[in-house]
């Protein structure tokens, strides 16, 4: 078993984390008071954290999403977004994350007059502040933004254009999120076709609460380079009684093309996409060598960190340092940052970091 200290020290890559799903409870309460948001169920930080987690763990994606009314409610001012983004970078860096793509839907923060560009600019400014603070604390991190459109709304083309405008300032891709059932990704084809014409990057929430058709449309119609969650790809995999495995055509396509799966085990348990960590498809998919990546989704709502997710996988499946490094390298290979930047982080941060940890572990064993 890996110790939590070893897991925290290991360099980690994060591709699927929502800015509005990772606020500190104390920050929510501070911002509510500062900007006049009176909808919180409690102003006690511990009680608020418990309320958020209890509210999210209801085995339904739609019910899970209801908890975001409060985090988004306190993110309607520029200074609030800057603070949330800066703290996000600091919190991830303190947990050993060295590269992160954090997503947010700017249309959610326009209730008090901010434009889409105002929101993205504030997000980027906050990340830079957080990166500077983390670096000064000895925890360097590279932060990137994924700009998200809400699939139940009708602003995806406008949001896609905003994402492209900020591509040289730290935005690395475009996403759609929100309830899957009834809101197919093909409703937003105009946005995806625009992104593809601009030679930009696409990740799509697909195969979480809805099945194989959602994944198929995201890949074959919308041009997704990565799948947000993608957990339902397991529906196209047949495990026989003798342990042999047969992949359907879609699952084979995903594995052959090395389509990255942005997997978030604890969140999937909370939304009902998986019955438990021990029964999560991530184990089968990693053993079949799909391009699996490990992620947090919503750190506040699910009460997780990258370290706690790795610890849960190690407890359930005994992944060890070798598999932890493999998952991290999968994340870096699948990142939307420029190739040179990814290569630098892999060769100068990730591989040396795991080599040091392995050396330390072997000394402990032999000693």
Short mmCIF file of C-alpha atoms in Angstrom, two decimals, residues 151 180 184-185 204-208 210-219 227:
data_model
loop_
_atom_site.label_atom_id
_atom_site.label_comp_id
_atom_site.label_asym_id
_atom_site.label_seq_id
_atom_site.Cartn_x
_atom_site.Cartn_y
_atom_site.Cartn_z
CA UNK A 151 -25.40 21.83 -23.06
CA UNK A 180 -26.50 14.55 -20.68
CA UNK A 184 -27.15 15.45 -27.00
CA UNK A 185 -23.77 16.89 -28.02
CA UNK A 204 -16.86 16.65 -24.24
CA UNK A 205 -18.70 15.34 -21.19
CA UNK A 206 -19.98 12.05 -22.58
CA UNK A 207 -20.77 8.57 -21.33
CA UNK A 208 -21.37 9.60 -17.71
CA UNK A 210 -25.99 8.54 -20.62
CA UNK A 211 -24.67 5.59 -22.58
CA UNK A 212 -22.87 4.66 -25.76
CA UNK A 213 -24.82 6.95 -28.14
CA UNK A 214 -23.48 9.97 -26.23
CA UNK A 215 -19.90 8.75 -26.67
CA UNK A 216 -20.42 7.88 -30.34
CA UNK A 217 -21.89 11.30 -31.16
CA UNK A 218 -19.15 13.11 -29.24
CA UNK A 219 -16.44 11.29 -31.20
CA UNK A 227 -14.09 12.06 -23.30
#
